[in-house]
Amino acid sequence: MRIDLHTHSFASDGTDAPAEVVRQAAAAGLDVVALTDHDTTRGWAEAAQAAPAVGIALVRGIEISCSAARGISVHLLGYLQDPEHAALVAETEAARDSRQERARRLVERVSRDFPLAWEDVLAQLGPDATVGRPHIADALVARGHVPDRAAAFESLLATRGPYYVPYRAPGAVAMVRAVRAAGGVPVLAHPFAAARGRVVPDRVIEEMAGAGLAGLEVDHRDHTDADRRRLRAMAASLRLLVTGSSDFHGAGKPNRLGENLTEPDVFEQIEAQGALPVVRG
Ligand code: AMP
Ligand code: FE
Ligand code: FE
Ligand code: ZN
């Protein structure tokens, strides 16, 4: 069984429709794929309709923007939770609102030095999508200021760059509890992806584990071999599951579907812990 538990559609910062992500996942030889858009479940219905037709099992998920320890950005994957759970919806919608406000301010700052309008960003957004820096990057590409998303992140949109604006996100430990309360299975996404900015201290991972964290995403292209060894050791000592994924974003990133995988027994445990069924044909 080939299982990829982290992908994005244009409901957030992927470049393909949810149904297209699912079709490509099947074509890539995957048996199970999770759709985990940033702070939204708006892609679920379309993906769930498409999956049985192409013979792939779908895990309905989300990647929740969180923060920890003085402004460190933390991404929390949630699988198979009630999508209407009030606290969870309130937090993710608030994060979406803050992202919107922040994207406008970021565009405003960049536009002082490079021609760029909010409409340029809107032109890059999927229907009712969660806006992020990748969409601003796409607008900068369309304007000819940078060759691709990666170049934008290395220059104008860098976290430590001159135009960066943060957004407000809920605390990571509280969100682990919220995902569990909604019947979901919380997994810490790419914990040591240092290229994105500061990473969480071990003590935060321990606190998250105490709050009900189910697993750590270990096999991810943003982790070095040393990162993976250290994360596997942490997972063993904290009794957490180990997952792997592509973090596919369509044409927006080099990540290819299935480039990292999750073991079948881990997938079984996630399914057993989740409130919602896996969508099967
Ligand atoms: P934001 O959440 O708006 O701060 O933007 C971060 C998002 O940008 C993450 O979800 C990543 O998927 C994406 N991202 C980060 N670095 C890169 C990069 N070098 N190329 C393309 N996308 C990136
Ligand atoms: Fe992303
Ligand atoms: Fe992420
Ligand atoms: Zn992701």
PDB file of C-alpha atoms and ligand atoms in Angstrom:
ATOM      1  CA  MET A   1       0.000   0.000   0.000  1.00  0.00           C
ATOM      2  CA  ARG A   2       1.262   3.457  -0.972  1.00  0.00           C
ATOM      3  CA  ILE A   3      -0.037   6.133   1.401  1.00  0.00           C
ATOM      4  CA  ASP A   4       0.591   9.913   1.127  1.00  0.00           C
ATOM      5  CA  LEU A   5      -0.960  11.885   4.006  1.00  0.00           C
ATOM      6  CA  HIS A   6      -0.336  15.543   3.101  1.00  0.00           C
ATOM      7  CA  THR A   7      -1.373  17.373  -0.091  1.00  0.00           C
ATOM      8  CA  HIS A   8      -2.774  20.764  -1.099  1.00  0.00           C
ATOM      9  CA  SER A   9      -5.324  21.826  -3.710  1.00  0.00           C
ATOM     10  CA  PHE A  10      -6.286  25.322  -4.843  1.00  0.00           C
ATOM     11  CA  ALA A  11      -8.605  25.481  -1.843  1.00  0.00           C
ATOM     12  CA  SER A  12      -5.340  26.729  -0.307  1.00  0.00           C
ATOM     13  CA  ASP A  13      -1.943  27.121  -1.976  1.00  0.00           C
ATOM     14  CA  GLY A  14      -1.866  24.115  -4.289  1.00  0.00           C
ATOM     15  CA  THR A  15      -2.376  24.807  -7.992  1.00  0.00           C
ATOM     16  CA  ASP A  16      -4.857  22.032  -8.871  1.00  0.00           C
ATOM     17  CA  ALA A  17      -8.559  21.524  -8.153  1.00  0.00           C
ATOM     18  CA  PRO A  18      -9.283  19.012  -5.355  1.00  0.00           C
ATOM     19  CA  ALA A  19     -10.615  16.438  -7.848  1.00  0.00           C
ATOM     20  CA  GLU A  20      -7.471  16.863  -9.927  1.00  0.00           C
ATOM     21  CA  VAL A  21      -5.200  16.253  -6.908  1.00  0.00           C
ATOM     22  CA  VAL A  22      -7.075  13.008  -6.235  1.00  0.00           C
ATOM     23  CA  ARG A  23      -6.846  11.933  -9.898  1.00  0.00           C
ATOM     24  CA  GLN A  24      -3.132  12.680 -10.023  1.00  0.00           C
ATOM     25  CA  ALA A  25      -2.642  10.756  -6.767  1.00  0.00           C
ATOM     26  CA  ALA A  26      -4.295   7.692  -8.283  1.00  0.00           C
ATOM     27  CA  ALA A  27      -2.255   8.097 -11.481  1.00  0.00           C
ATOM     28  CA  ALA A  28       0.913   8.259  -9.346  1.00  0.00           C
ATOM     29  CA  GLY A  29       0.079   4.787  -8.045  1.00  0.00           C
ATOM     30  CA  LEU A  30      -1.081   5.817  -4.581  1.00  0.00           C
ATOM     31  CA  ASP A  31      -3.688   3.723  -2.735  1.00  0.00           C
ATOM     32  CA  VAL A  32      -4.457   6.370  -0.104  1.00  0.00           C
ATOM     33  CA  VAL A  33      -4.154  10.162  -0.225  1.00  0.00           C
ATOM     34  CA  ALA A  34      -5.018  12.826   2.346  1.00  0.00           C
ATOM     35  CA  LEU A  35      -6.161  16.281   1.241  1.00  0.00           C
ATOM     36  CA  THR A  36      -4.852  18.730   3.854  1.00  0.00           C
ATOM     37  CA  ASP A  37      -5.408  22.303   2.721  1.00  0.00           C
ATOM     38  CA  HIS A  38      -4.312  25.174   4.963  1.00  0.00           C
ATOM     39  CA  ASP A  39      -7.079  26.180   7.410  1.00  0.00           C
ATOM     40  CA  THR A  40      -9.975  24.935   5.291  1.00  0.00           C
ATOM     41  CA  THR A  41     -12.035  21.855   4.483  1.00  0.00           C
ATOM     42  CA  ARG A  42     -13.616  23.537   1.447  1.00  0.00           C
ATOM     43  CA  GLY A  43     -11.974  21.007  -0.901  1.00  0.00           C
ATOM     44  CA  TRP A  44     -13.349  17.931   0.853  1.00  0.00           C
ATOM     45  CA  ALA A  45     -16.665  17.512  -0.996  1.00  0.00           C
ATOM     46  CA  GLU A  46     -15.130  17.658  -4.475  1.00  0.00           C
ATOM     47  CA  ALA A  47     -12.256  15.355  -3.505  1.00  0.00           C
ATOM     48  CA  ALA A  48     -14.630  12.851  -1.871  1.00  0.00           C
ATOM     49  CA  GLN A  49     -16.710  12.727  -5.028  1.00  0.00           C
ATOM     50  CA  ALA A  50     -13.685  12.183  -7.253  1.00  0.00           C
ATOM     51  CA  ALA A  51     -11.821   9.584  -5.198  1.00  0.00           C
ATOM     52  CA  PRO A  52     -14.067   6.502  -5.623  1.00  0.00           C
ATOM     53  CA  ALA A  53     -14.249   7.046  -9.389  1.00  0.00           C
ATOM     54  CA  VAL A  54     -10.469   6.715  -9.718  1.00  0.00           C
ATOM     55  CA  GLY A  55     -10.114   3.946  -7.131  1.00  0.00           C
ATOM     56  CA  ILE A  56      -8.174   5.752  -4.414  1.00  0.00           C
ATOM     57  CA  ALA A  57      -9.027   6.025  -0.720  1.00  0.00           C
ATOM     58  CA  LEU A  58      -9.333   9.592   0.588  1.00  0.00           C
ATOM     59  CA  VAL A  59      -8.451  10.802   4.072  1.00  0.00           C
ATOM     60  CA  ARG A  60     -10.198  14.100   4.680  1.00  0.00           C
ATOM     61  CA  GLY A  61      -7.760  16.352   6.513  1.00  0.00           C
ATOM     62  CA  ILE A  62      -6.601  19.889   7.166  1.00  0.00           C
ATOM     63  CA  GLU A  63      -3.314  21.672   7.923  1.00  0.00           C
ATOM     64  CA  ILE A  64      -3.968  24.162  10.700  1.00  0.00           C
ATOM     65  CA  SER A  65      -1.797  27.268  11.088  1.00  0.00           C
ATOM     66  CA  CYS A  66      -0.669  27.501  14.710  1.00  0.00           C
ATOM     67  CA  SER A  67       1.946  29.300  16.720  1.00  0.00           C
ATOM     68  CA  ALA A  68       4.130  28.369  19.669  1.00  0.00           C
ATOM     69  CA  ALA A  69       6.804  29.809  21.924  1.00  0.00           C
ATOM     70  CA  ARG A  70       6.987  33.496  20.971  1.00  0.00           C
ATOM     71  CA  GLY A  71       5.782  33.485  17.400  1.00  0.00           C
ATOM     72  CA  ILE A  72       7.207  30.297  15.946  1.00  0.00           C
ATOM     73  CA  SER A  73       4.943  29.053  13.131  1.00  0.00           C
ATOM     74  CA  VAL A  74       3.682  25.487  13.644  1.00  0.00           C
ATOM     75  CA  HIS A  75       1.600  23.485  11.169  1.00  0.00           C
ATOM     76  CA  LEU A  76      -0.737  20.905  12.663  1.00  0.00           C
ATOM     77  CA  LEU A  77      -2.295  18.246  10.439  1.00  0.00           C
ATOM     78  CA  GLY A  78      -5.750  17.082  11.515  1.00  0.00           C
ATOM     79  CA  TYR A  79      -7.284  13.938  10.028  1.00  0.00           C
ATOM     80  CA  LEU A  80     -10.873  12.658   9.978  1.00  0.00           C
ATOM     81  CA  GLN A  81     -12.347  15.255  12.355  1.00  0.00           C
ATOM     82  CA  ASP A  82     -15.864  16.689  12.374  1.00  0.00           C
ATOM     83  CA  PRO A  83     -15.528  19.594   9.898  1.00  0.00           C
ATOM     84  CA  GLU A  84     -18.272  21.531  11.684  1.00  0.00           C
ATOM     85  CA  HIS A  85     -16.802  21.385  15.187  1.00  0.00           C
ATOM     86  CA  ALA A  86     -17.456  24.934  16.445  1.00  0.00           C
ATOM     87  CA  ALA A  87     -14.129  25.662  18.158  1.00  0.00           C
ATOM     88  CA  LEU A  88     -12.095  24.297  15.287  1.00  0.00           C
ATOM     89  CA  VAL A  89     -14.089  26.219  12.681  1.00  0.00           C
ATOM     90  CA  ALA A  90     -13.813  29.424  14.726  1.00  0.00           C
ATOM     91  CA  GLU A  91     -10.021  29.108  14.977  1.00  0.00           C
ATOM     92  CA  THR A  92      -9.377  28.224  11.351  1.00  0.00           C
ATOM     93  CA  GLU A  93     -11.732  30.912  10.045  1.00  0.00           C
ATOM     94  CA  ALA A  94      -9.984  33.453  12.301  1.00  0.00           C
ATOM     95  CA  ALA A  95      -6.621  32.346  10.922  1.00  0.00           C
ATOM     96  CA  ARG A  96      -7.994  32.706   7.382  1.00  0.00           C
ATOM     97  CA  ASP A  97      -9.203  36.243   8.170  1.00  0.00           C
ATOM     98  CA  SER A  98      -5.840  37.158   9.644  1.00  0.00           C
ATOM     99  CA  ARG A  99      -4.059  35.684   6.604  1.00  0.00           C
ATOM    100  CA  GLN A 100      -6.242  37.844   4.352  1.00  0.00           C
ATOM    101  CA  GLU A 101      -5.436  41.025   6.284  1.00  0.00           C
ATOM    102  CA  ARG A 102      -1.759  40.104   6.398  1.00  0.00           C
ATOM    103  CA  ALA A 103      -1.606  39.339   2.664  1.00  0.00           C
ATOM    104  CA  ARG A 104      -3.050  42.770   1.880  1.00  0.00           C
ATOM    105  CA  ARG A 105      -0.476  44.463   4.113  1.00  0.00           C
ATOM    106  CA  LEU A 106       2.335  42.407   2.595  1.00  0.00           C
ATOM    107  CA  VAL A 107       1.239  43.369  -0.928  1.00  0.00           C
ATOM    108  CA  GLU A 108       1.019  46.995   0.149  1.00  0.00           C
ATOM    109  CA  ARG A 109       4.593  46.902   1.446  1.00  0.00           C
ATOM    110  CA  VAL A 110       6.015  45.118  -1.603  1.00  0.00           C
ATOM    111  CA  SER A 111       4.139  47.497  -3.926  1.00  0.00           C
ATOM    112  CA  ARG A 112       6.136  50.452  -2.601  1.00  0.00           C
ATOM    113  CA  ASP A 113       9.146  49.012  -4.445  1.00  0.00           C
ATOM    114  CA  PHE A 114       7.662  46.700  -7.116  1.00  0.00           C
ATOM    115  CA  PRO A 115       4.466  47.234  -9.140  1.00  0.00           C
ATOM    116  CA  LEU A 116       1.919  44.865  -7.589  1.00  0.00           C
ATOM    117  CA  ALA A 117      -1.802  45.209  -6.850  1.00  0.00           C
ATOM    118  CA  TRP A 118      -4.186  43.199  -4.687  1.00  0.00           C
ATOM    119  CA  GLU A 119      -6.041  42.284  -7.901  1.00  0.00           C
ATOM    120  CA  ASP A 120      -2.860  40.523  -9.101  1.00  0.00           C
ATOM    121  CA  VAL A 121      -3.113  38.255  -6.063  1.00  0.00           C
ATOM    122  CA  LEU A 122      -6.850  37.682  -6.481  1.00  0.00           C
ATOM    123  CA  ALA A 123      -6.151  36.481 -10.023  1.00  0.00           C
ATOM    124  CA  GLN A 124      -4.007  33.668  -8.556  1.00  0.00           C
ATOM    125  CA  LEU A 125      -6.526  32.493  -5.933  1.00  0.00           C
ATOM    126  CA  GLY A 126      -8.723  29.403  -6.196  1.00  0.00           C
ATOM    127  CA  PRO A 127     -12.424  29.752  -5.300  1.00  0.00           C
ATOM    128  CA  ASP A 128     -12.728  30.924  -1.664  1.00  0.00           C
ATOM    129  CA  ALA A 129      -9.157  29.753  -1.071  1.00  0.00           C
ATOM    130  CA  THR A 130      -7.056  30.326   2.035  1.00  0.00           C
ATOM    131  CA  VAL A 131      -4.645  33.034   0.917  1.00  0.00           C
ATOM    132  CA  GLY A 132      -0.927  32.707   1.589  1.00  0.00           C
ATOM    133  CA  ARG A 133       2.443  33.948   0.452  1.00  0.00           C
ATOM    134  CA  PRO A 134       2.432  31.393  -2.407  1.00  0.00           C
ATOM    135  CA  HIS A 135      -0.376  33.347  -4.096  1.00  0.00           C
ATOM    136  CA  ILE A 136       1.570  36.590  -3.733  1.00  0.00           C
ATOM    137  CA  ALA A 137       4.559  34.724  -5.177  1.00  0.00           C
ATOM    138  CA  ASP A 138       2.448  33.660  -8.168  1.00  0.00           C
ATOM    139  CA  ALA A 139       1.375  37.289  -8.655  1.00  0.00           C
ATOM    140  CA  LEU A 140       5.032  38.376  -8.581  1.00  0.00           C
ATOM    141  CA  VAL A 141       5.816  35.712 -11.198  1.00  0.00           C
ATOM    142  CA  ALA A 142       2.916  36.914 -13.373  1.00  0.00           C
ATOM    143  CA  ARG A 143       4.277  40.466 -13.092  1.00  0.00           C
ATOM    144  CA  GLY A 144       7.720  39.228 -14.133  1.00  0.00           C
ATOM    145  CA  HIS A 145       9.452  40.269 -10.902  1.00  0.00           C
ATOM    146  CA  VAL A 146      10.689  36.719 -10.096  1.00  0.00           C
ATOM    147  CA  PRO A 147      10.968  33.487 -12.136  1.00  0.00           C
ATOM    148  CA  ASP A 148       9.078  31.184  -9.748  1.00  0.00           C
ATOM    149  CA  ARG A 149       7.623  30.698  -6.262  1.00  0.00           C
ATOM    150  CA  ALA A 150      10.912  29.481  -4.828  1.00  0.00           C
ATOM    151  CA  ALA A 151      12.709  32.638  -5.986  1.00  0.00           C
ATOM    152  CA  ALA A 152       9.992  34.796  -4.423  1.00  0.00           C
ATOM    153  CA  PHE A 153      10.400  32.987  -1.090  1.00  0.00           C
ATOM    154  CA  GLU A 154      14.153  33.476  -1.263  1.00  0.00           C
ATOM    155  CA  SER A 155      13.843  37.214  -1.834  1.00  0.00           C
ATOM    156  CA  LEU A 156      10.783  39.481  -1.502  1.00  0.00           C
ATOM    157  CA  LEU A 157       8.666  37.065   0.543  1.00  0.00           C
ATOM    158  CA  ALA A 158      11.342  35.650   2.844  1.00  0.00           C
ATOM    159  CA  THR A 159      10.298  35.292   6.481  1.00  0.00           C
ATOM    160  CA  ARG A 160      13.359  37.285   7.486  1.00  0.00           C
ATOM    161  CA  GLY A 161      12.993  39.620   4.482  1.00  0.00           C
ATOM    162  CA  PRO A 162      12.152  43.339   4.388  1.00  0.00           C
ATOM    163  CA  TYR A 163       8.446  43.039   3.562  1.00  0.00           C
ATOM    164  CA  TYR A 164       7.395  40.136   5.786  1.00  0.00           C
ATOM    165  CA  VAL A 165       4.221  40.494   7.846  1.00  0.00           C
ATOM    166  CA  PRO A 166       3.144  37.788  10.326  1.00  0.00           C
ATOM    167  CA  TYR A 167      -0.446  36.598  10.851  1.00  0.00           C
ATOM    168  CA  ARG A 168      -2.272  35.567  13.992  1.00  0.00           C
ATOM    169  CA  ALA A 169      -2.655  31.866  14.621  1.00  0.00           C
ATOM    170  CA  PRO A 170      -3.907  29.852  17.605  1.00  0.00           C
ATOM    171  CA  GLY A 171      -1.558  28.126  20.039  1.00  0.00           C
ATOM    172  CA  ALA A 172      -0.345  24.697  18.921  1.00  0.00           C
ATOM    173  CA  VAL A 173      -1.023  22.879  22.195  1.00  0.00           C
ATOM    174  CA  ALA A 174      -4.596  24.195  22.383  1.00  0.00           C
ATOM    175  CA  MET A 175      -5.181  23.164  18.776  1.00  0.00           C
ATOM    176  CA  VAL A 176      -4.056  19.593  19.477  1.00  0.00           C
ATOM    177  CA  ARG A 177      -6.816  19.471  22.101  1.00  0.00           C
ATOM    178  CA  ALA A 178      -9.329  21.074  19.694  1.00  0.00           C
ATOM    179  CA  VAL A 179      -8.595  18.536  16.934  1.00  0.00           C
ATOM    180  CA  ARG A 180      -9.069  15.673  19.424  1.00  0.00           C
ATOM    181  CA  ALA A 181     -12.278  17.274  20.724  1.00  0.00           C
ATOM    182  CA  ALA A 182     -13.534  17.305  17.125  1.00  0.00           C
ATOM    183  CA  GLY A 183     -12.783  13.588  16.836  1.00  0.00           C
ATOM    184  CA  GLY A 184      -9.716  14.159  14.689  1.00  0.00           C
ATOM    185  CA  VAL A 185      -6.192  12.773  14.716  1.00  0.00           C
ATOM    186  CA  PRO A 186      -3.548  15.508  15.193  1.00  0.00           C
ATOM    187  CA  VAL A 187      -0.103  15.066  13.614  1.00  0.00           C
ATOM    188  CA  LEU A 188       2.666  17.683  13.767  1.00  0.00           C
ATOM    189  CA  ALA A 189       3.625  18.632  10.182  1.00  0.00           C
ATOM    190  CA  HIS A 190       7.311  18.879   9.179  1.00  0.00           C
ATOM    191  CA  PRO A 191       8.477  19.747  12.743  1.00  0.00           C
ATOM    192  CA  PHE A 192      12.114  20.458  11.817  1.00  0.00           C
ATOM    193  CA  ALA A 193      11.654  22.230   8.447  1.00  0.00           C
ATOM    194  CA  ALA A 194      14.256  24.861   9.317  1.00  0.00           C
ATOM    195  CA  ALA A 195      14.281  26.572   5.911  1.00  0.00           C
ATOM    196  CA  ARG A 196      10.812  27.983   6.704  1.00  0.00           C
ATOM    197  CA  GLY A 197      11.963  29.793   9.846  1.00  0.00           C
ATOM    198  CA  ARG A 198      12.553  28.916  13.473  1.00  0.00           C
ATOM    199  CA  VAL A 199      11.360  25.441  14.494  1.00  0.00           C
ATOM    200  CA  VAL A 200       9.660  24.418  17.723  1.00  0.00           C
ATOM    201  CA  PRO A 201      11.781  23.499  20.723  1.00  0.00           C
ATOM    202  CA  ASP A 202      11.523  19.870  21.904  1.00  0.00           C
ATOM    203  CA  ARG A 203       9.631  21.014  24.989  1.00  0.00           C
ATOM    204  CA  VAL A 204       6.712  22.212  22.819  1.00  0.00           C
ATOM    205  CA  ILE A 205       6.546  18.840  21.062  1.00  0.00           C
ATOM    206  CA  GLU A 206       6.484  17.189  24.497  1.00  0.00           C
ATOM    207  CA  GLU A 207       3.630  19.482  25.575  1.00  0.00           C
ATOM    208  CA  MET A 208       1.737  18.700  22.376  1.00  0.00           C
ATOM    209  CA  ALA A 209       2.250  14.985  23.022  1.00  0.00           C
ATOM    210  CA  GLY A 210       0.832  15.462  26.527  1.00  0.00           C
ATOM    211  CA  ALA A 211      -2.205  17.221  25.026  1.00  0.00           C
ATOM    212  CA  GLY A 212      -3.029  14.279  22.738  1.00  0.00           C
ATOM    213  CA  LEU A 213      -0.805  14.586  19.680  1.00  0.00           C
ATOM    214  CA  ALA A 214      -0.989  11.340  17.673  1.00  0.00           C
ATOM    215  CA  GLY A 215       2.101  11.568  15.531  1.00  0.00           C
ATOM    216  CA  LEU A 216       5.052  13.343  13.951  1.00  0.00           C
ATOM    217  CA  GLU A 217       5.484  13.840  10.209  1.00  0.00           C
ATOM    218  CA  VAL A 218       9.059  12.579   9.881  1.00  0.00           C
ATOM    219  CA  ASP A 219       9.571  11.627   6.243  1.00  0.00           C
ATOM    220  CA  HIS A 220       9.245  14.982   4.485  1.00  0.00           C
ATOM    221  CA  ARG A 221      11.578  16.583   1.940  1.00  0.00           C
ATOM    222  CA  ASP A 222      12.289  19.554   4.220  1.00  0.00           C
ATOM    223  CA  HIS A 223      13.956  17.227   6.782  1.00  0.00           C
ATOM    224  CA  THR A 224      17.587  16.142   6.626  1.00  0.00           C
ATOM    225  CA  ASP A 225      18.557  12.555   7.472  1.00  0.00           C
ATOM    226  CA  ALA A 226      19.737  13.826  10.862  1.00  0.00           C
ATOM    227  CA  ASP A 227      16.342  15.542  11.429  1.00  0.00           C
ATOM    228  CA  ARG A 228      14.577  12.275  10.626  1.00  0.00           C
ATOM    229  CA  ARG A 229      16.734  10.245  12.994  1.00  0.00           C
ATOM    230  CA  ARG A 230      16.132  12.692  15.837  1.00  0.00           C
ATOM    231  CA  LEU A 231      12.380  12.833  15.135  1.00  0.00           C
ATOM    232  CA  ARG A 232      12.117   9.024  15.020  1.00  0.00           C
ATOM    233  CA  ALA A 233      13.827   8.864  18.422  1.00  0.00           C
ATOM    234  CA  MET A 234      11.436  11.498  19.805  1.00  0.00           C
ATOM    235  CA  ALA A 235       8.440   9.640  18.390  1.00  0.00           C
ATOM    236  CA  ALA A 236       9.622   6.421  20.008  1.00  0.00           C
ATOM    237  CA  SER A 237      10.164   8.001  23.415  1.00  0.00           C
ATOM    238  CA  LEU A 238       6.880   9.960  23.334  1.00  0.00           C
ATOM    239  CA  ARG A 239       4.955   6.999  21.884  1.00  0.00           C
ATOM    240  CA  LEU A 240       3.913   8.909  18.767  1.00  0.00           C
ATOM    241  CA  LEU A 241       3.160   7.587  15.286  1.00  0.00           C
ATOM    242  CA  VAL A 242       5.603   8.334  12.450  1.00  0.00           C
ATOM    243  CA  THR A 243       4.155   9.550   9.143  1.00  0.00           C
ATOM    244  CA  GLY A 244       5.572  10.497   5.754  1.00  0.00           C
ATOM    245  CA  SER A 245       4.161  12.598   2.928  1.00  0.00           C
ATOM    246  CA  SER A 246       4.865  14.619  -0.178  1.00  0.00           C
ATOM    247  CA  ASP A 247       3.269  17.942   0.915  1.00  0.00           C
ATOM    248  CA  PHE A 248       2.269  18.187  -2.764  1.00  0.00           C
ATOM    249  CA  HIS A 249       1.357  21.708  -3.981  1.00  0.00           C
ATOM    250  CA  GLY A 250       0.835  20.963  -7.704  1.00  0.00           C
ATOM    251  CA  ALA A 251       2.992  23.158  -9.928  1.00  0.00           C
ATOM    252  CA  GLY A 252       3.756  25.449  -6.978  1.00  0.00           C
ATOM    253  CA  LYS A 253       6.542  23.293  -5.552  1.00  0.00           C
ATOM    254  CA  PRO A 254       8.871  20.543  -6.820  1.00  0.00           C
ATOM    255  CA  ASN A 255       7.293  18.046  -4.356  1.00  0.00           C
ATOM    256  CA  ARG A 256       5.951  15.003  -6.236  1.00  0.00           C
ATOM    257  CA  LEU A 257       3.019  12.871  -5.062  1.00  0.00           C
ATOM    258  CA  GLY A 258       4.209   9.778  -3.200  1.00  0.00           C
ATOM    259  CA  GLU A 259       7.803  10.956  -2.799  1.00  0.00           C
ATOM    260  CA  ASN A 260       7.510  10.117   0.924  1.00  0.00           C
ATOM    261  CA  LEU A 261       5.034   7.584   2.294  1.00  0.00           C
ATOM    262  CA  THR A 262       3.319   6.488   5.514  1.00  0.00           C
ATOM    263  CA  GLU A 263       3.439   2.840   6.674  1.00  0.00           C
ATOM    264  CA  PRO A 264       0.130   0.910   6.381  1.00  0.00           C
ATOM    265  CA  ASP A 265      -0.021   0.059  10.110  1.00  0.00           C
ATOM    266  CA  VAL A 266       0.289   3.759  10.976  1.00  0.00           C
ATOM    267  CA  PHE A 267      -2.499   4.600   8.541  1.00  0.00           C
ATOM    268  CA  GLU A 268      -4.658   1.895  10.186  1.00  0.00           C
ATOM    269  CA  GLN A 269      -4.129   3.480  13.595  1.00  0.00           C
ATOM    270  CA  ILE A 270      -5.000   6.951  12.283  1.00  0.00           C
ATOM    271  CA  GLU A 271      -8.169   5.572  10.699  1.00  0.00           C
ATOM    272  CA  ALA A 272      -9.087   3.761  13.946  1.00  0.00           C
ATOM    273  CA  GLN A 273      -8.670   6.987  15.961  1.00  0.00           C
ATOM    274  CA  GLY A 274     -10.626   9.266  13.607  1.00  0.00           C
ATOM    275  CA  ALA A 275     -14.316  10.176  13.870  1.00  0.00           C
ATOM    276  CA  LEU A 276     -14.959  10.200  10.112  1.00  0.00           C
ATOM    277  CA  PRO A 277     -14.596   7.232   7.765  1.00  0.00           C
ATOM    278  CA  VAL A 278     -11.938   7.120   5.075  1.00  0.00           C
ATOM    279  CA  VAL A 279     -13.753   7.652   1.748  1.00  0.00           C
ATOM    280  CA  ARG A 280     -13.557   4.422  -0.286  1.00  0.00           C
ATOM    281  CA  GLY A 281     -15.146   3.343  -3.538  1.00  0.00           C
TER     282      GLY A 281
HETATM  283  P1  AMP B   1       2.359  31.496   4.526  1.00  0.00           P
HETATM  284  O1  AMP B   1       1.622  30.389   5.223  1.00  0.00           O
HETATM  285  O2  AMP B   1       1.441  32.399   3.814  1.00  0.00           O
HETATM  286  O3  AMP B   1       3.313  32.215   5.439  1.00  0.00           O
HETATM  287  O4  AMP B   1       3.269  30.818   3.413  1.00  0.00           O
HETATM  288  C1  AMP B   1       3.933  29.615   3.693  1.00  0.00           C
HETATM  289  C2  AMP B   1       3.552  28.599   2.638  1.00  0.00           C
HETATM  290  O5  AMP B   1       4.367  28.812   1.532  1.00  0.00           O
HETATM  291  C3  AMP B   1       3.739  27.153   3.080  1.00  0.00           C
HETATM  292  O6  AMP B   1       2.499  26.518   3.096  1.00  0.00           O
HETATM  293  C4  AMP B   1       4.576  26.515   2.010  1.00  0.00           C
HETATM  294  O7  AMP B   1       3.887  25.466   1.376  1.00  0.00           O
HETATM  295  C5  AMP B   1       4.836  27.596   0.997  1.00  0.00           C
HETATM  296  N1  AMP B   1       6.271  27.743   0.722  1.00  0.00           N
HETATM  297  C6  AMP B   1       7.237  27.943   1.628  1.00  0.00           C
HETATM  298  N2  AMP B   1       8.447  28.031   1.020  1.00  0.00           N
HETATM  299  C7  AMP B   1       8.218  27.847  -0.305  1.00  0.00           C
HETATM  300  C8  AMP B   1       9.053  27.817  -1.468  1.00  0.00           C
HETATM  301  N3  AMP B   1      10.377  27.981  -1.383  1.00  0.00           N
HETATM  302  N4  AMP B   1       8.478  27.597  -2.664  1.00  0.00           N
HETATM  303  C9  AMP B   1       7.142  27.439  -2.750  1.00  0.00           C
HETATM  304  N5  AMP B   1       6.308  27.469  -1.706  1.00  0.00           N
HETATM  305  C10 AMP B   1       6.834  27.662  -0.489  1.00  0.00           C
HETATM  306 FE    FE B   2       1.512  25.415   1.654  1.00  0.00          FE
HETATM  307 FE    FE B   3       3.005  23.034   6.196  1.00  0.00          FE
HETATM  308 ZN    ZN B   4       1.450  21.519   3.723  1.00  0.00          ZN
END
